[in-house]
């Protein structure tokens, strides 16, 4: 059914239907055949993205923002969330992603800050090397990156475990880089373990 009559908020000045609510309660904006609870259809003839949904009222207050919640409980405060928050002058903003843990607490899991850096498990980038773009994984426990080629049954892992960088194949540690900079290859094999291509110099190689 059409909401309202010709000329009101549900139609344009020439009487084109803009908003539809069908008998199942689905709402269509720009479509007369909504496929979900809310279906917003935009002009498909342009070669660029079209602004479709705007949340907020033009805030100038740092920390103010809006979020979309995906409920996972009868408790209306629980579920996954995506939030946009103003963080500084000049309309600087970040994008925050949260989930609800097994203790029914909503926790922020990932943030894309106003500089474009991605932070997982934290809220502020620690970037002493002043790298232009950062992916940071933060936790009060070992953190790492798992590289899983599904053609191999075992993944490769690069992990920071107590200020020691470990390279692992499955659960086997293949190489360790401590803060001293010494390369440690833990193995009992008598075969050659360290190779270099081209010119190279070594202070020492110990077994």
Coordinates of N, CA and C in Angstrom, one line a residue:
X1 N 0.8 -1.2 0.0 CA 0.0 0.0 0.0 C 0.9 1.2 0.0
X2 N 0.3 2.3 -0.5 CA 1.0 3.6 -0.6 C 0.7 4.4 0.7
X3 N 1.8 4.9 1.4 CA 1.6 5.7 2.5 C 1.2 7.2 2.1
X4 N 0.1 7.7 2.7 CA -0.3 9.0 2.4 C -1.0 9.2 1.0
X5 N -1.1 10.4 0.6 CA -1.8 10.7 -0.7 C -0.9 11.5 -1.5
X6 N -1.3 11.7 -2.8 CA -0.4 12.4 -3.7 C 0.0 13.8 -3.2
X7 N 1.3 14.1 -3.2 CA 1.8 15.4 -2.8 C 2.3 15.4 -1.4
X8 N 2.2 14.3 -0.6 CA 2.7 14.4 0.8 C 4.1 13.7 0.8
X9 N 4.6 13.4 2.0 CA 6.0 12.9 2.1 C 6.3 11.6 1.4
X10 N 5.2 10.9 1.1 CA 5.4 9.6 0.5 C 5.4 9.6 -1.0
X11 N 5.2 10.7 -1.6 CA 5.3 10.9 -3.1 C 6.1 12.1 -3.5
X12 N 6.5 12.1 -4.7 CA 7.2 13.3 -5.2 C 6.1 14.2 -5.8
X13 N 6.5 15.5 -6.2 CA 5.4 16.4 -6.7 C 4.6 16.0 -7.9
X14 N 5.1 15.0 -8.6 CA 4.3 14.6 -9.8 C 3.6 13.3 -9.5
X15 N 3.6 12.8 -8.2 CA 2.8 11.7 -7.8 C 3.5 10.3 -7.9
X16 N 4.8 10.3 -8.1 CA 5.5 9.0 -8.1 C 5.6 8.4 -6.7
X17 N 5.3 7.2 -6.6 CA 5.3 6.5 -5.3 C 6.8 6.4 -4.8
X18 N 7.0 6.9 -3.6 CA 8.4 6.8 -3.0 C 8.5 5.8 -1.9
X19 N 7.5 5.7 -1.0 CA 7.5 4.8 0.1 C 6.4 3.8 0.0
X20 N 6.7 2.5 0.3 CA 5.7 1.5 0.2 C 5.8 0.6 1.5
X21 N 4.7 0.3 2.1 CA 4.6 -0.7 3.2 C 3.7 -1.8 2.7
X22 N 4.3 -3.0 2.6 CA 3.4 -4.1 2.0 C 2.7 -4.8 3.2
X23 N 1.9 -5.8 2.8 CA 1.0 -6.5 3.8 C 1.8 -7.3 4.9
X24 N 3.1 -7.6 4.6 CA 3.9 -8.3 5.5 C 4.7 -7.4 6.5
X25 N 4.5 -6.1 6.3 CA 5.2 -5.1 7.1 C 6.6 -4.7 6.6
X26 N 6.9 -5.1 5.4 CA 8.2 -4.7 4.8 C 8.1 -3.2 4.2
X27 N 9.1 -2.5 4.4 CA 9.1 -1.1 4.0 C 10.1 -0.9 2.8
X28 N 9.6 -0.3 1.8 CA 10.4 0.0 0.6 C 10.5 1.4 0.4
X29 N 11.7 1.9 0.2 CA 12.0 3.3 -0.2 C 12.6 3.3 -1.5
X30 N 11.9 3.9 -2.5 CA 12.4 3.9 -3.9 C 12.1 2.6 -4.6
X31 N 11.3 1.7 -4.0 CA 10.9 0.4 -4.6 C 9.5 0.1 -4.1
X32 N 8.8 -0.5 -5.0 CA 7.4 -1.0 -4.6 C 7.4 -2.5 -4.2
X33 N 8.6 -3.1 -4.3 CA 8.6 -4.5 -4.0 C 9.8 -4.8 -3.0
X34 N 9.7 -4.3 -1.7 CA 10.7 -4.5 -0.8 C 11.0 -5.9 -0.5
X35 N 12.4 -6.3 -0.4 CA 12.8 -7.6 -0.2 C 13.2 -7.9 1.2
X36 N 13.2 -6.9 2.1 CA 13.6 -7.1 3.5 C 12.7 -6.2 4.3
X37 N 12.9 -6.2 5.6 CA 12.2 -5.3 6.5 C 12.3 -3.9 6.1
X38 N 13.5 -3.5 5.6 CA 13.7 -2.2 5.1 C 14.5 -2.3 3.8
X39 N 14.0 -1.9 2.7 CA 14.7 -2.0 1.4 C 14.8 -0.6 0.8
X40 N 16.0 -0.1 0.7 CA 16.2 1.2 0.2 C 16.9 1.1 -1.2
X41 N 16.2 1.5 -2.2 CA 16.7 1.4 -3.6 C 17.1 2.8 -4.1
X42 N 18.3 2.9 -4.6 CA 18.8 4.2 -5.1 C 18.9 4.1 -6.6
X43 N 19.2 5.3 -7.2 CA 19.4 5.4 -8.7 C 20.5 4.5 -9.1
X44 N 20.3 3.5 -10.0 CA 21.3 2.6 -10.4 C 22.0 3.0 -11.7
X45 N 21.7 4.2 -12.2 CA 22.3 4.6 -13.5 C 23.6 5.4 -13.3
X46 N 23.9 5.8 -12.1 CA 25.2 6.6 -11.9 C 26.4 5.7 -11.8
X47 N 27.5 6.3 -12.1 CA 28.8 5.5 -12.0 C 29.5 5.7 -10.7
X48 N 28.9 6.2 -9.7 CA 29.5 6.4 -8.4 C 28.5 6.0 -7.3
X49 N 29.1 5.8 -6.1 CA 28.3 5.4 -4.9 C 27.3 6.5 -4.6
X50 N 26.1 6.2 -4.1 CA 25.1 7.1 -3.8 C 24.8 7.1 -2.3
X51 N 24.8 8.3 -1.7 CA 24.4 8.4 -0.3 C 23.0 7.9 -0.1
X52 N 22.9 6.8 0.8 CA 21.6 6.1 0.9 C 21.0 6.3 2.3
X53 N 21.9 6.3 3.3 CA 21.4 6.4 4.7 C 22.3 7.4 5.5
X54 N 21.8 8.3 6.2 CA 22.5 9.3 7.0 C 22.0 9.2 8.4
X55 N 23.0 9.0 9.4 CA 22.6 9.0 10.8 C 23.3 10.2 11.5
X56 N 22.6 10.8 12.4 CA 23.2 11.9 13.2 C 22.6 13.2 12.8
X57 N 22.9 14.2 13.6 CA 22.3 15.5 13.4 C 23.4 16.6 13.3
X58 N 24.5 16.4 12.8 CA 25.5 17.4 12.6 C 26.2 17.8 13.9
X59 N 26.7 16.9 14.7 CA 27.2 17.2 16.0 C 28.6 17.9 15.9
X60 N 28.9 18.7 16.9 CA 30.2 19.3 17.0 C 30.9 18.9 18.3
X61 N 30.3 17.9 19.0 CA 30.8 17.4 20.3 C 31.7 16.2 20.1
X62 N 32.9 16.3 20.5 CA 33.8 15.1 20.4 C 33.3 14.0 21.3
X63 N 33.3 12.8 20.7 CA 32.8 11.6 21.4 C 31.4 11.3 21.1
X64 N 30.7 12.2 20.4 CA 29.3 12.0 20.0 C 29.3 11.2 18.7
X65 N 28.3 10.3 18.6 CA 28.2 9.5 17.4 C 27.0 8.6 17.4
X66 N 26.9 7.8 16.4 CA 25.7 6.9 16.3 C 26.2 5.5 16.0
X67 N 25.4 4.5 16.4 CA 25.8 3.1 16.0 C 24.6 2.3 15.6
X68 N 24.9 1.3 14.8 CA 23.9 0.3 14.4 C 24.1 -0.9 15.2
X69 N 23.0 -1.4 15.8 CA 23.1 -2.6 16.6 C 22.4 -3.8 16.0
X70 N 23.1 -5.0 16.0 CA 22.5 -6.2 15.5 C 22.2 -7.1 16.8
X71 N 21.0 -7.1 17.2 CA 20.6 -7.7 18.5 C 20.8 -9.3 18.4
X72 N 21.4 -9.8 19.5 CA 21.6 -11.2 19.6 C 20.9 -11.8 20.9
X73 N 20.0 -11.0 21.5 CA 19.4 -11.4 22.7 C 18.1 -10.7 22.9
X74 N 17.3 -11.2 23.9 CA 16.1 -10.5 24.3 C 16.5 -9.2 25.0
X75 N 17.7 -9.1 25.5 CA 18.2 -7.9 26.1 C 18.5 -6.9 25.0
X76 N 17.8 -5.8 25.0 CA 18.0 -4.8 23.8 C 19.3 -4.2 23.8
X77 N 20.2 -4.3 24.8 CA 21.5 -3.6 24.8 C 22.6 -4.5 24.2
X78 N 22.3 -5.8 24.0 CA 23.3 -6.7 23.6 C 23.3 -7.0 22.1
X79 N 24.4 -7.4 21.5 CA 24.5 -7.7 20.1 C 25.8 -7.1 19.6
X80 N 26.0 -7.2 18.3 CA 27.1 -6.6 17.6 C 26.8 -5.2 17.2
X81 N 27.8 -4.4 17.1 CA 27.6 -2.9 16.8 C 28.6 -2.4 15.9
X82 N 28.2 -1.4 15.0 CA 29.1 -0.7 14.2 C 28.8 0.8 14.5
X83 N 29.8 1.5 15.0 CA 29.6 2.9 15.5 C 30.5 3.9 14.7
X84 N 29.9 5.0 14.4 CA 30.7 6.1 13.9 C 30.8 7.2 14.9
X85 N 32.0 7.7 15.3 CA 32.2 8.6 16.4 C 33.1 9.8 16.0
X86 N 32.6 11.0 16.3 CA 33.5 12.2 16.1 C 34.6 12.2 17.2
X87 N 35.8 12.4 16.8 CA 36.9 12.4 17.7 C 37.7 13.7 17.8
X88 N 37.6 14.6 16.9 CA 38.3 15.8 16.9 C 37.7 16.9 16.0
X89 N 38.3 18.1 16.1 CA 37.8 19.1 15.2 C 38.0 18.8 13.7
X90 N 37.3 19.5 12.9 CA 37.4 19.3 11.5 C 36.6 18.1 11.0
X91 N 35.6 17.7 11.9 CA 34.8 16.5 11.6 C 35.5 15.2 11.6
X92 N 36.8 15.1 12.2 CA 37.5 13.9 12.3 C 36.7 12.8 13.0
X93 N 36.7 11.6 12.4 CA 35.8 10.6 13.0 C 36.5 9.2 12.8
X94 N 36.0 8.2 13.6 CA 36.5 6.9 13.5 C 35.3 5.9 13.3
X95 N 35.6 4.7 13.0 CA 34.6 3.7 12.8 C 35.0 2.5 13.8
X96 N 34.0 2.1 14.6 CA 34.3 1.1 15.7 C 33.4 -0.1 15.5
X97 N 34.0 -1.3 15.7 CA 33.2 -2.5 15.6 C 33.3 -3.3 16.9
X98 N 32.1 -3.6 17.4 CA 32.0 -4.3 18.7 C 31.2 -5.6 18.6
X99 N 31.5 -6.5 19.5 CA 30.7 -7.7 19.6 C 30.4 -8.0 21.1
X100 N 29.4 -8.8 21.4 CA 29.1 -9.2 22.7 C 29.8 -10.5 23.1
X101 N 30.5 -10.6 24.2 CA 31.2 -11.8 24.6 C 30.3 -12.7 25.4
X102 N 30.9 -13.9 25.8 CA 30.1 -14.9 26.5 C 29.6 -14.4 27.8
X103 N 30.2 -13.4 28.3 CA 29.7 -12.8 29.6 C 28.7 -11.7 29.5
X104 N 28.1 -11.6 28.3 CA 27.1 -10.6 28.0 C 27.6 -9.2 28.1
X105 N 28.8 -8.9 27.7 CA 29.4 -7.6 27.8 C 29.8 -7.2 26.3
X106 N 29.3 -6.0 25.9 CA 29.7 -5.5 24.6 C 31.1 -4.9 24.7
X107 N 31.9 -5.4 23.8 CA 33.3 -4.9 23.8 C 33.8 -4.5 22.4
X108 N 34.5 -3.4 22.4 CA 35.0 -3.0 21.1 C 36.1 -3.9 20.7
X109 N 36.1 -4.4 19.4 CA 37.0 -5.4 18.9 C 38.0 -4.8 17.9
X110 N 37.5 -3.8 17.1 CA 38.3 -3.3 16.0 C 37.9 -1.8 15.8
X111 N 38.9 -1.0 15.4 CA 38.7 0.4 15.2 C 39.5 0.8 13.9
X112 N 38.8 1.6 13.1 CA 39.5 2.3 12.0 C 39.6 3.8 12.4
X113 N 40.7 4.3 12.7 CA 40.8 5.6 13.2 C 40.7 6.7 12.1
X114 N 40.8 7.9 12.5 CA 40.6 9.0 11.5 C 41.8 9.1 10.6
X115 N 42.9 8.5 10.9 CA 44.1 8.5 10.0 C 44.1 7.3 9.0
X116 N 43.1 6.4 9.2 CA 43.0 5.2 8.4 C 43.7 4.0 8.9
X117 N 44.3 4.1 10.1 CA 45.0 3.0 10.8 C 43.9 2.0 11.3
X118 N 44.2 0.8 11.3 CA 43.3 -0.3 11.8 C 43.9 -0.8 13.1
X119 N 43.1 -0.8 14.2 CA 43.5 -1.3 15.5 C 42.6 -2.4 15.9
X120 N 43.2 -3.6 16.2 CA 42.4 -4.7 16.7 C 42.8 -5.0 18.1
X121 N 41.8 -4.9 19.0 CA 42.1 -5.2 20.4 C 42.6 -4.0 21.2
X122 N 42.6 -2.8 20.6 CA 43.0 -1.6 21.3 C 42.2 -0.4 20.8
X123 N 42.6 0.8 21.3 CA 41.8 2.0 20.8 C 42.8 3.1 20.3
X124 N 44.1 3.0 20.6 CA 45.1 4.0 20.1 C 46.2 3.3 19.5
X125 N 46.7 3.7 18.4 CA 47.9 3.1 17.7 C 49.2 3.5 18.5
X126 N 50.0 2.4 18.8 CA 51.3 2.6 19.3 C 52.3 2.5 18.1
X127 N 52.8 3.6 17.6 CA 53.6 3.6 16.3 C 54.9 4.3 16.5
X128 N 55.8 3.8 17.3 CA 57.1 4.5 17.5 C 57.9 4.6 16.2
X129 N 57.7 3.8 15.2 CA 58.5 3.8 14.0 C 57.9 4.8 13.0
X130 N 56.7 5.5 13.4 CA 56.1 6.5 12.5 C 55.8 5.9 11.1
X131 N 55.2 4.7 11.1 CA 54.8 4.1 9.8 C 53.5 4.9 9.4
X132 N 53.4 5.1 8.1 CA 52.3 5.9 7.6 C 50.9 5.2 7.8
X133 N 50.8 3.9 7.5 CA 49.6 3.2 7.7 C 49.8 2.0 8.5
X134 N 49.0 1.7 9.5 CA 49.3 0.7 10.5 C 48.1 -0.3 10.6
X135 N 48.4 -1.5 10.8 CA 47.5 -2.5 11.3 C 48.0 -3.0 12.6
X136 N 47.4 -2.6 13.7 CA 47.9 -3.0 15.1 C 47.0 -4.0 15.7
X137 N 47.6 -5.1 16.3 CA 46.8 -6.1 17.0 C 47.3 -6.0 18.5
X138 N 46.5 -5.6 19.4 CA 46.9 -5.4 20.8 C 46.2 -6.3 21.7
X139 N 46.9 -6.8 22.7 CA 46.3 -7.7 23.8 C 47.4 -7.8 24.9
X140 N 46.9 -8.1 26.1 CA 47.8 -8.4 27.2 C 48.2 -9.8 27.3
X141 N 48.5 -10.4 26.1 CA 48.9 -11.8 25.9 C 49.5 -11.9 24.5
X142 N 50.0 -13.1 24.2 CA 50.6 -13.2 22.8 C 49.6 -12.9 21.7
X143 N 50.1 -12.2 20.7 CA 49.3 -11.8 19.6 C 50.0 -12.2 18.3
X144 N 49.2 -12.5 17.2 CA 49.9 -12.9 16.0 C 49.0 -12.8 14.8
X145 N 49.6 -13.2 13.7 CA 48.9 -13.3 12.4 C 49.0 -14.7 11.9
X146 N 47.9 -15.3 11.6 CA 47.8 -16.6 11.0 C 47.6 -16.6 9.5
X147 N 48.5 -17.2 8.8 CA 48.4 -17.3 7.3 C 48.1 -18.7 7.0
X148 N 46.8 -18.9 6.5 CA 46.3 -20.2 6.3 C 46.0 -20.5 4.8
X149 N 46.9 -21.2 4.2 CA 46.7 -21.7 2.8 C 45.9 -23.0 2.9
X150 N 44.7 -23.0 2.5 CA 43.9 -24.2 2.8 C 44.3 -25.5 2.0
X151 N 45.3 -25.3 1.1 CA 45.9 -26.5 0.4 C 46.8 -27.2 1.4
X152 N 47.2 -26.6 2.4 CA 48.1 -27.2 3.4 C 47.3 -27.4 4.7
X153 N 47.3 -28.5 5.4 CA 46.5 -28.7 6.6 C 47.0 -27.9 7.8
X154 N 48.2 -27.3 7.7 CA 48.7 -26.6 8.8 C 49.0 -25.1 8.5
X155 N 48.6 -24.2 9.3 CA 48.8 -22.8 9.0 C 50.2 -22.3 9.5
X156 N 50.6 -21.2 8.9 CA 51.8 -20.5 9.3 C 51.4 -19.4 10.2
X157 N 52.2 -19.1 11.3 CA 51.9 -18.1 12.2 C 53.1 -17.2 12.5
X158 N 52.9 -15.9 12.5 CA 53.9 -14.9 13.0 C 53.3 -14.3 14.3
X159 N 54.1 -14.5 15.4 CA 53.5 -14.2 16.7 C 54.5 -13.4 17.5
X160 N 54.0 -12.4 18.2 CA 54.7 -11.6 19.2 C 54.3 -12.3 20.6
X161 N 55.3 -13.0 21.1 CA 55.1 -13.7 22.4 C 56.0 -13.2 23.5
X162 N 55.6 -12.2 24.2 CA 56.4 -11.7 25.2 C 57.7 -10.9 24.7
X163 N 57.5 -10.0 23.7 CA 58.5 -9.3 23.1 C 59.5 -10.1 22.3
X164 N 59.1 -11.3 22.0 CA 59.9 -12.2 21.1 C 59.1 -12.6 19.9
X165 N 59.6 -12.4 18.7 CA 58.9 -12.6 17.5 C 59.2 -14.1 17.0
X166 N 58.1 -14.9 16.9 CA 58.3 -16.3 16.6 C 57.6 -16.6 15.2
X167 N 58.2 -17.4 14.4 CA 57.7 -17.8 13.1 C 57.4 -19.3 13.3
X168 N 56.1 -19.7 13.1 CA 55.7 -21.1 13.4 C 55.1 -21.7 12.2
X169 N 55.3 -23.1 12.0 CA 54.6 -23.9 11.1 C 53.7 -24.8 11.9
X170 N 52.4 -24.7 11.9 CA 51.5 -25.4 12.8 C 51.9 -25.0 14.2
X171 N 52.3 -25.9 15.1 CA 52.7 -25.6 16.4 C 54.2 -25.6 16.6
X172 N 54.9 -25.9 15.5 CA 56.4 -26.0 15.6 C 57.0 -24.6 15.4
X173 N 57.9 -24.2 16.3 CA 58.6 -22.9 16.1 C 59.7 -23.0 15.2
X174 N 59.7 -22.3 14.1 CA 60.8 -22.5 13.0 C 61.9 -21.4 13.2
X175 N 61.6 -20.3 13.7 CA 62.6 -19.2 13.8 C 62.1 -18.2 14.9
X176 N 63.1 -17.7 15.6 CA 62.8 -16.7 16.7 C 63.7 -15.5 16.5
X177 N 63.1 -14.3 16.7 CA 63.8 -13.1 16.7 C 63.6 -12.4 18.0
X178 N 64.6 -12.4 19.0 CA 64.4 -11.7 20.2 C 64.8 -10.2 20.0
X179 N 64.6 -9.4 21.1 CA 65.0 -8.0 20.9 C 66.4 -7.7 20.6
X180 N 67.3 -8.7 21.0 CA 68.7 -8.5 20.7 C 69.1 -8.5 19.2
X181 N 68.1 -9.0 18.4 CA 68.4 -9.1 17.0 C 69.0 -10.4 16.5
X182 N 69.4 -11.3 17.4 CA 70.0 -12.6 17.1 C 68.9 -13.5 16.4
X183 N 69.2 -14.1 15.3 CA 68.3 -15.0 14.7 C 68.5 -16.4 15.3
X184 N 67.4 -17.0 15.8 CA 67.5 -18.3 16.5 C 66.7 -19.3 15.7
X185 N 67.3 -20.4 15.2 CA 66.6 -21.4 14.5 C 66.7 -22.7 15.4
X186 N 65.7 -23.0 16.1 CA 65.7 -24.2 17.0 C 65.5 -25.5 16.2
X187 N 66.6 -26.2 16.1 CA 66.6 -27.5 15.3 C 67.7 -28.4 15.8
X188 N 67.5 -29.7 15.7 CA 68.6 -30.6 15.9 C 69.2 -31.2 14.7
X189 N 68.8 -30.7 13.5 CA 69.3 -31.2 12.3 C 70.7 -30.7 12.0
X190 N 71.5 -31.6 11.4 CA 72.9 -31.2 11.1 C 73.0 -30.6 9.7
X191 N 71.9 -30.5 9.0 CA 72.0 -29.9 7.7 C 72.0 -28.4 7.8
X192 N 72.4 -27.8 6.6 CA 72.5 -26.3 6.6 C 71.1 -25.7 6.9
X193 N 71.1 -24.7 7.8 CA 69.8 -24.1 8.2 C 69.6 -22.7 7.8
X194 N 70.7 -22.0 7.5 CA 70.7 -20.6 7.2 C 71.4 -20.4 5.9
X195 N 70.7 -19.8 4.9 CA 71.2 -19.6 3.6 C 71.0 -18.1 3.2
X196 N 72.0 -17.6 2.4 CA 71.8 -16.2 1.9 C 72.2 -16.2 0.4
X197 N 71.5 -15.3 -0.4 CA 71.8 -15.2 -1.8 C 72.5 -13.9 -2.0
X198 N 73.6 -13.9 -2.7 CA 74.4 -12.7 -3.0 C 75.4 -12.5 -1.9
X199 N 75.9 -11.3 -1.7 CA 76.9 -11.0 -0.7 C 76.3 -10.8 0.6
X200 N 76.9 -11.4 1.7 CA 76.4 -11.2 3.0 C 77.5 -11.4 4.0
X201 N 77.4 -10.8 5.2 CA 78.4 -10.9 6.2 C 77.7 -11.3 7.5
X202 N 78.4 -12.1 8.3 CA 77.8 -12.6 9.6 C 78.8 -12.3 10.7
X203 N 78.3 -11.8 11.8 CA 79.2 -11.6 13.0 C 79.5 -12.9 13.6
X204 N 78.5 -13.8 13.7 CA 78.8 -15.1 14.2 C 77.6 -16.0 13.9
X205 N 77.9 -17.3 13.8 CA 76.8 -18.3 13.6 C 77.1 -19.4 14.6
X206 N 76.1 -19.5 15.6 CA 76.3 -20.5 16.6 C 75.3 -21.6 16.6
X207 N 75.6 -22.8 17.0 CA 74.7 -23.9 17.1 C 74.6 -24.3 18.5

